Coordinates of C-alpha atoms in Angstrom, one line a residue:
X1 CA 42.2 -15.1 5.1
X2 CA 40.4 -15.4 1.7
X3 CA 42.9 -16.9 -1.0
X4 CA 41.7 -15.4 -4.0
X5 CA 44.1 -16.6 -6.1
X6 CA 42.3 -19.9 -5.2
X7 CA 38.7 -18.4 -5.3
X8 CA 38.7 -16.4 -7.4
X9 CA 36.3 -13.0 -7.8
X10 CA 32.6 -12.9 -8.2
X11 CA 31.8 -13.5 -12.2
X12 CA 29.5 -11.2 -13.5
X13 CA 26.7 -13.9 -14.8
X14 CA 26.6 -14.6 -10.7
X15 CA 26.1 -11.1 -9.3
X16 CA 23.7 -10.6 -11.6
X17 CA 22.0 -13.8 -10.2
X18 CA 21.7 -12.1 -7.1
X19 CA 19.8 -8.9 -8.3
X20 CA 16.2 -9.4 -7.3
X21 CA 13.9 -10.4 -10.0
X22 CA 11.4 -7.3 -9.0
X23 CA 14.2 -5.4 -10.3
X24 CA 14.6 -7.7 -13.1
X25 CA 10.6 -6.8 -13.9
X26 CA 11.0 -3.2 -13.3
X27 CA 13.9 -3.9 -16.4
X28 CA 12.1 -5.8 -18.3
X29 CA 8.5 -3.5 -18.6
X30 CA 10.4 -0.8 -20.5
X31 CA 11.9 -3.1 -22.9
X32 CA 8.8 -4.8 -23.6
X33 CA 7.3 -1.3 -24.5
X34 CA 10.2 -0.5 -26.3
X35 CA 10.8 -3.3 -28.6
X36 CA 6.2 -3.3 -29.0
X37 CA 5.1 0.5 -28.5
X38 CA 8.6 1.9 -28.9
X39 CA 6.3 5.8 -29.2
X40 CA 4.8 4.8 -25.7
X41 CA 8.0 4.2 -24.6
X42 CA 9.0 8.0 -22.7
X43 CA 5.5 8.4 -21.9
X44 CA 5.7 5.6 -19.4
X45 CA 9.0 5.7 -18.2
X46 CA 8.2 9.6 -17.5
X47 CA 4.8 8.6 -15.8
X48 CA 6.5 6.0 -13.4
X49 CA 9.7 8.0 -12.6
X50 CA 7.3 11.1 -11.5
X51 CA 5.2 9.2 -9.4
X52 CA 8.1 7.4 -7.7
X53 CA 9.4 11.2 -7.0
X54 CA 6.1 11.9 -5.9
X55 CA 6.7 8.8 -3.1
X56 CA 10.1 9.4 -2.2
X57 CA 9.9 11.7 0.5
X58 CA 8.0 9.2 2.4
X59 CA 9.5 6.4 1.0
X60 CA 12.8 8.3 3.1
X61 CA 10.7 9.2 6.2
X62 CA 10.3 5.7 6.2
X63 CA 12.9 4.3 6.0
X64 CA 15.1 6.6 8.1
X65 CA 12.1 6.1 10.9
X66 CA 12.7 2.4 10.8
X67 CA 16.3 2.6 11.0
X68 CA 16.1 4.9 14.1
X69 CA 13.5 2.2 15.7
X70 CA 15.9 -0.4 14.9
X71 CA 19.2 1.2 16.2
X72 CA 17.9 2.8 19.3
X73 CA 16.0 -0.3 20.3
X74 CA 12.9 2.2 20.6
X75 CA 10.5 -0.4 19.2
X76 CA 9.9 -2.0 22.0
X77 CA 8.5 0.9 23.7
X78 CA 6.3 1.5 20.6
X79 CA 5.1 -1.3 20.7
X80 CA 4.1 -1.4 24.2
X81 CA 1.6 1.8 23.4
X82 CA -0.5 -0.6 21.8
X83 CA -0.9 -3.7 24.1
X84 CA -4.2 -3.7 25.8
X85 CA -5.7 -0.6 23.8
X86 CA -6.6 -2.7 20.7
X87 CA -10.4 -1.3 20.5
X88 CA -9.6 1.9 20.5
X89 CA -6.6 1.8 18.3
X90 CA -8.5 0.1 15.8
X91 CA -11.4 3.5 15.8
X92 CA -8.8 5.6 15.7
X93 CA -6.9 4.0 13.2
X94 CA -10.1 3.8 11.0
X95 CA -10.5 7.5 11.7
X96 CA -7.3 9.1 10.9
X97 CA -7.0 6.9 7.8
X98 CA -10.1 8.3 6.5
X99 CA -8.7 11.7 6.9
X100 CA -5.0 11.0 6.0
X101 CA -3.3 12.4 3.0
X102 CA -2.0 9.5 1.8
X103 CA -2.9 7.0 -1.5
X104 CA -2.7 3.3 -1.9
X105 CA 0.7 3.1 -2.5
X106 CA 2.1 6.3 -0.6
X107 CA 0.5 4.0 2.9
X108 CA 2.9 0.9 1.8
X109 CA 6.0 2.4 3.7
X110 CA 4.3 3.6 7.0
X111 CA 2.7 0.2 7.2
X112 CA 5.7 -1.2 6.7
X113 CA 6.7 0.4 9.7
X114 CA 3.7 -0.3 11.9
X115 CA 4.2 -3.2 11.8
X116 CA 8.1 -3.3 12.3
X117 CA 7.3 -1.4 15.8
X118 CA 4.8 -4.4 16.7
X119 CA 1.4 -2.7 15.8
X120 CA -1.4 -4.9 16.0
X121 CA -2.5 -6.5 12.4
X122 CA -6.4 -5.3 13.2
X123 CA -5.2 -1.4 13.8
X124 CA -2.8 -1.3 10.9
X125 CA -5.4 -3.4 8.4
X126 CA -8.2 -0.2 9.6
X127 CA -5.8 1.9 8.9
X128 CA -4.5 0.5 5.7
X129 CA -8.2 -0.1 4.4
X130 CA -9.3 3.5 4.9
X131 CA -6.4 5.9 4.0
X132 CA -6.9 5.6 0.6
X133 CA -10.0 6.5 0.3
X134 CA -10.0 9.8 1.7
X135 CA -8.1 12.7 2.3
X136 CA -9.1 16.8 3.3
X137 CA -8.0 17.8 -0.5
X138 CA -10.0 14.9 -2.1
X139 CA -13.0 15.4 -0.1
X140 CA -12.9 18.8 -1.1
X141 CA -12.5 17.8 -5.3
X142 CA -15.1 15.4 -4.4
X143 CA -17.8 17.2 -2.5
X144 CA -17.4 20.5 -5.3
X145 CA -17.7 17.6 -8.2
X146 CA -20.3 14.7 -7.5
X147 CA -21.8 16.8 -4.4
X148 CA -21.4 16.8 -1.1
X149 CA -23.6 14.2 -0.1
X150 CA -21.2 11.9 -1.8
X151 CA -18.1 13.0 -0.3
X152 CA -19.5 12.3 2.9
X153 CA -20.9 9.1 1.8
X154 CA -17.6 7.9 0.6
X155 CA -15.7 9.2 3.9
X156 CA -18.2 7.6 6.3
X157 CA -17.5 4.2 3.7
X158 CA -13.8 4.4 4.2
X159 CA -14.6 4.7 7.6
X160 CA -16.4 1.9 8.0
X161 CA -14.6 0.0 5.8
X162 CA -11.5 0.9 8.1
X163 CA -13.5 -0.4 11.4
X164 CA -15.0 -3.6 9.3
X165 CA -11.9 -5.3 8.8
X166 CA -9.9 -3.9 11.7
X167 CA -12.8 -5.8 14.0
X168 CA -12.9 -8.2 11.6
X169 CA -9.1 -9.2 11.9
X170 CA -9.1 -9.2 15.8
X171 CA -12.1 -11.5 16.0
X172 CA -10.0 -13.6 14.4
X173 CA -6.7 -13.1 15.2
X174 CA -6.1 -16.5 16.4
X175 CA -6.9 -18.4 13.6
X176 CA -4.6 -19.3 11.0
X177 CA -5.8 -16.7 8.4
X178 CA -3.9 -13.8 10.6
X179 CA -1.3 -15.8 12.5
X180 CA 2.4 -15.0 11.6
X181 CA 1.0 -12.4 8.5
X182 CA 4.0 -11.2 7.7
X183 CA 6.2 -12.9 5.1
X184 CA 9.4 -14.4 6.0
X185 CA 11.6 -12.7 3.9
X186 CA 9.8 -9.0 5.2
X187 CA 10.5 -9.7 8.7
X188 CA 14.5 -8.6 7.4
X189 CA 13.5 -6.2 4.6
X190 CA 11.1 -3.6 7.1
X191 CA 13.7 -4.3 10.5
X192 CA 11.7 -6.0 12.7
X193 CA 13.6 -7.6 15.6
X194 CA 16.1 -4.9 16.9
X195 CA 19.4 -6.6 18.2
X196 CA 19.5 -4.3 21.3
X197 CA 17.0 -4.7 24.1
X198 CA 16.3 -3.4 27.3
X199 CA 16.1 0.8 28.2
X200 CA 16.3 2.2 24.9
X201 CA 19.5 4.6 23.4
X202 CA 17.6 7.3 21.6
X203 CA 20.7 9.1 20.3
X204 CA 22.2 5.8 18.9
X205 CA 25.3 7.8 16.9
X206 CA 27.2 8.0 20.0
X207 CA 27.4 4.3 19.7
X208 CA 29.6 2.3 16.6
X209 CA 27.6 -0.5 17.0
X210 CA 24.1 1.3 16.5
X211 CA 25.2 3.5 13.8
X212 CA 25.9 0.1 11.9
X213 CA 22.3 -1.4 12.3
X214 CA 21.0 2.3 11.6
X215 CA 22.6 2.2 8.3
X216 CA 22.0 -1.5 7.3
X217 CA 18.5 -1.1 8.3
X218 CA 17.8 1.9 6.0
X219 CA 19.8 0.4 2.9
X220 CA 17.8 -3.0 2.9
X221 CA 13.8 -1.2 3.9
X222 CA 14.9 1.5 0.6
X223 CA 15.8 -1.4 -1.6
X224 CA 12.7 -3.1 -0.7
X225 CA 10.4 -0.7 -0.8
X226 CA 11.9 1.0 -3.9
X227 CA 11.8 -1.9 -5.9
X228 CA 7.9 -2.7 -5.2
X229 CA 7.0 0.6 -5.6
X230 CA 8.5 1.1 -8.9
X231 CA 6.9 -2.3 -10.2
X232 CA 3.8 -0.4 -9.3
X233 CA 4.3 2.7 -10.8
X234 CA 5.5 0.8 -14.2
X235 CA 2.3 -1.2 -14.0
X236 CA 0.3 1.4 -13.2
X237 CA 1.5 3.5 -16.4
X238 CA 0.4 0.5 -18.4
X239 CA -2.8 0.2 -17.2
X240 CA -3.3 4.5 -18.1
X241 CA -1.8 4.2 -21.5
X242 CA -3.2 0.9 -22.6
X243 CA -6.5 0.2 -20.8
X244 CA -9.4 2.9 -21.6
X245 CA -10.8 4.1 -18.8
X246 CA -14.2 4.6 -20.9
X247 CA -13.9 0.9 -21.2
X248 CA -14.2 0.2 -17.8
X249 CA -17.5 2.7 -17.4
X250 CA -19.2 0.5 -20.4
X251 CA -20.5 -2.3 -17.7
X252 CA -21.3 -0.1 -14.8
X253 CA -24.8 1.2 -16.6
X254 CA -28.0 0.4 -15.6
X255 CA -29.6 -0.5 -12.6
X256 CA -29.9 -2.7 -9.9
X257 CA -27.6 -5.0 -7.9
X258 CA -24.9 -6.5 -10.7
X259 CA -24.0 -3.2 -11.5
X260 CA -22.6 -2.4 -8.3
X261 CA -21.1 -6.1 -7.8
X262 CA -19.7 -5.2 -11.1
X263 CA -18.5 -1.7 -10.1
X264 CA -16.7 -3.4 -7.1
X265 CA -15.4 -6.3 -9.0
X266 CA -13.7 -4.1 -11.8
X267 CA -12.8 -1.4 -9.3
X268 CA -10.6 -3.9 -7.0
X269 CA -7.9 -4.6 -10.3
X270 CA -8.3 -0.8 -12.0
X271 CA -5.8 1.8 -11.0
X272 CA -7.6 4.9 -10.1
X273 CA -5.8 7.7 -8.9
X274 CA -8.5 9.6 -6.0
X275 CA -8.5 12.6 -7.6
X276 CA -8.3 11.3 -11.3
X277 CA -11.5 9.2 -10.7
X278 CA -13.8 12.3 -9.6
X279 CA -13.8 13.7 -12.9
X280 CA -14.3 10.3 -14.6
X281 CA -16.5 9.2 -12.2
X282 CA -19.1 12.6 -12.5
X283 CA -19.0 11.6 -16.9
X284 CA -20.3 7.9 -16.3
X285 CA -22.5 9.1 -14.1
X286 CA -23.6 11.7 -16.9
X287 CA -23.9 8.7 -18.9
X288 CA -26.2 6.8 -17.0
X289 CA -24.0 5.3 -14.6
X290 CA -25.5 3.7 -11.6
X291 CA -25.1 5.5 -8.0
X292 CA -24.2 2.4 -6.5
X293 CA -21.7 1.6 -8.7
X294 CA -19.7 4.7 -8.7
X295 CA -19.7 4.7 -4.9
X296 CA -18.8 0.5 -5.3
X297 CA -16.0 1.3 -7.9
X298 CA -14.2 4.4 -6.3
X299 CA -14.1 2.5 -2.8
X300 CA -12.8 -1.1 -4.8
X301 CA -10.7 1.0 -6.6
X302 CA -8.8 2.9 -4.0
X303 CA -8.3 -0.2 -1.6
X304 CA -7.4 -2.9 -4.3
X305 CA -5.5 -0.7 -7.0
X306 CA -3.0 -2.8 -8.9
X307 CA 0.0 -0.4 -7.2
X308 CA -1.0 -1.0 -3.4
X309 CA -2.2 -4.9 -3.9
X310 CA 1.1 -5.4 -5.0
X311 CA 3.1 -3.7 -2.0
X312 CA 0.5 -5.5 -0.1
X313 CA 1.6 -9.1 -1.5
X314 CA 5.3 -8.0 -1.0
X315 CA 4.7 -7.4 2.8
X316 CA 2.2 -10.0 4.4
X317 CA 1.6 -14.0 3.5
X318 CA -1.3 -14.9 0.4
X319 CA -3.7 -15.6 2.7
X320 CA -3.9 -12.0 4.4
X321 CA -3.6 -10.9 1.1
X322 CA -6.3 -12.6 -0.1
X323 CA -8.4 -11.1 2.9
X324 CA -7.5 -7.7 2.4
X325 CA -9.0 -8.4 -1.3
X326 CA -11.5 -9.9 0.3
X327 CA -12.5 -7.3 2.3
X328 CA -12.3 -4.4 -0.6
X329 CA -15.1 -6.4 -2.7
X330 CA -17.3 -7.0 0.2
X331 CA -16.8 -3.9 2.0
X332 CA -17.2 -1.6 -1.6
X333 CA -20.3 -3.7 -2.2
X334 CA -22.2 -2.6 1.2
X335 CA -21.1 0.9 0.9
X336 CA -22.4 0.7 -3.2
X337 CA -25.5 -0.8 -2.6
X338 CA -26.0 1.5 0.8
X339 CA -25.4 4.5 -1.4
X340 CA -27.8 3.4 -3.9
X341 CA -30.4 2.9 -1.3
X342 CA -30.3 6.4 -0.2
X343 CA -29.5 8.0 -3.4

């Protein structure tokens, strides 16, 4: 028995010690904005909040899909499904991501859970690589805006962006680049490791003991991936109110190869929402904007946006990180200067 009288109770300076300091960030941005821009102040807090609603309802199938993994000790099984069928997951994971209907930051939580069930790191980095790019609604914006040559263009890119790293990552997957990706702390936060093994209990409430790990499990992967998506969405709603997007279109004129290296290099850190970037895109390309580098920016842009890089960093160690980076810039590159080449 506790003696609290000896004890004593938690102070307050030391619970808030233990708040994480994402949530400390996701504090401080607002006040920043208040006490330097306090007029920019609603616009951003209104711009994060409605894309965080926008994310919820996956961030709960998510969550809720992980917990019943964990507490039915059904991962297992998933992750049997994928031993021994690595080629093909890795095409098919390149092909449904190019035609999913998800951004870079609405992926974060089913990755999250890909990997909790045991999925390969070359299927889920195909998969992860070209679901952003690409999605039946976009393609449709797309193709009726900058044509339909380009639509396909950029869906066959996501494509084989998708099947570039996935390949990429198992012709490697030895090496110490890809070994042990995740990081240590996420191997908790997105319920890896299920306590029960053997045949699995797929209707877990009828146990105490399962209903307990359901619930922990949903209440630490919602913290986690609530907190890194808000930092996200705050950041993000900088980057719109305070960084011109005709800015960014100033050093993408002109012709030749730096203005695609260029296009993929400023693409990778710039936010760009698909479907914002079609109507951006078509003006710079009025302007005189380089083929290449529109095709180079939209791909560097969707894979690398400042949202999903840092949900990216949360989940897996720097140096997969860095890869993943890594394989926006090159991968944007080839499909820029391919575009260019045919256009």
């Amino acid at each position: 028995m506790v003696d609290l009288g000896t004890t004593g109770s938690p102070s307050f300076w030391s619970g808030l010690r233990q708040i994480s300091s994402v949530w400390w960030l996701c504090l401080m941005i607002p006040v920043a904005v208040a006490l330097i821009d306090p007029d920019a102040l609603v616009g951003i807090v209104s711009f994060a909040a409605k894309a965080f609603g926008q994310t919820a309802v996956l961030i709960v199938f998510a969550v809720l899909a992980i917990g019943y993994l964990k507490a039915s000790g059904a991962e297992s099984v998933l992750a049997e499904a994928f031993k021994g069928r690595e080629t093909r997951m890795i095409f098919l994971a390149a092909l449904l991501g190019g035609l999913s209907p998800f951004c870079s930051c609405e992926v974060i939580p089913f990755i999250a859970a890909l990997l909790a069930a045991g999925a390969p790191l070359s299927a889920v980095m195909a998969f992860w690589l070209a679901s952003p790019l690409m999605d039946p609604a976009m393609f449709l914006i797309t193709s009726g805006t900058l044509g339909l040559e380009f639509a396909i263009a950029k869906t066959l890119a996501a494509v084989c962006l998708g099947l570039f790293g996935g390949f990429t990552v198992r012709q490697f997957a030895r090496s110490a680049v890809f070994a042990d990706p995740l990081r240590s702390t996420t191997h908790v936060s997105c319920g890896c490791g299920s306590p029960f093994k053997g045949t699995p209990v797929y209707k877990f409430w009828t146990q105490s003991e399962r209903i307990a790990v359901f619930k922990s499990a949903v209440i630490e992967n919602a913290l986690f991936l609530g907190r890194w998506l808000m930092l996200a969405y705050l950041i993000e709603a900088l980057m719109v109110t305070y960084v011109p997007a005709e800015m960014i279109g100033t050093f993408l004129g002109g012709q030749g190869v730096l203005p695609i290296l260029l296009g993929a290099l400023v693409g990778a850190p710039a936010y760009l929402n698909g479907y914002a970037a079609v109507p951006l895109v078509d003006a710079l390309l009025d302007m005189g904007m380089n083929n290449g580098a529109a095709m180079s920016f939209m791909i560097a842009g969707g894979v690398s946006s400042i949202p999903a890089a840092i949900a990216v960093w949360a989940l897996v160690k720097p140096r997969v990180f860095a890869t993943y980076l890594g394989f926006a810039l090159v991968g944007s590159t080839l499909a820029g200067l391919t575009w260019n080449a045919i256009a």
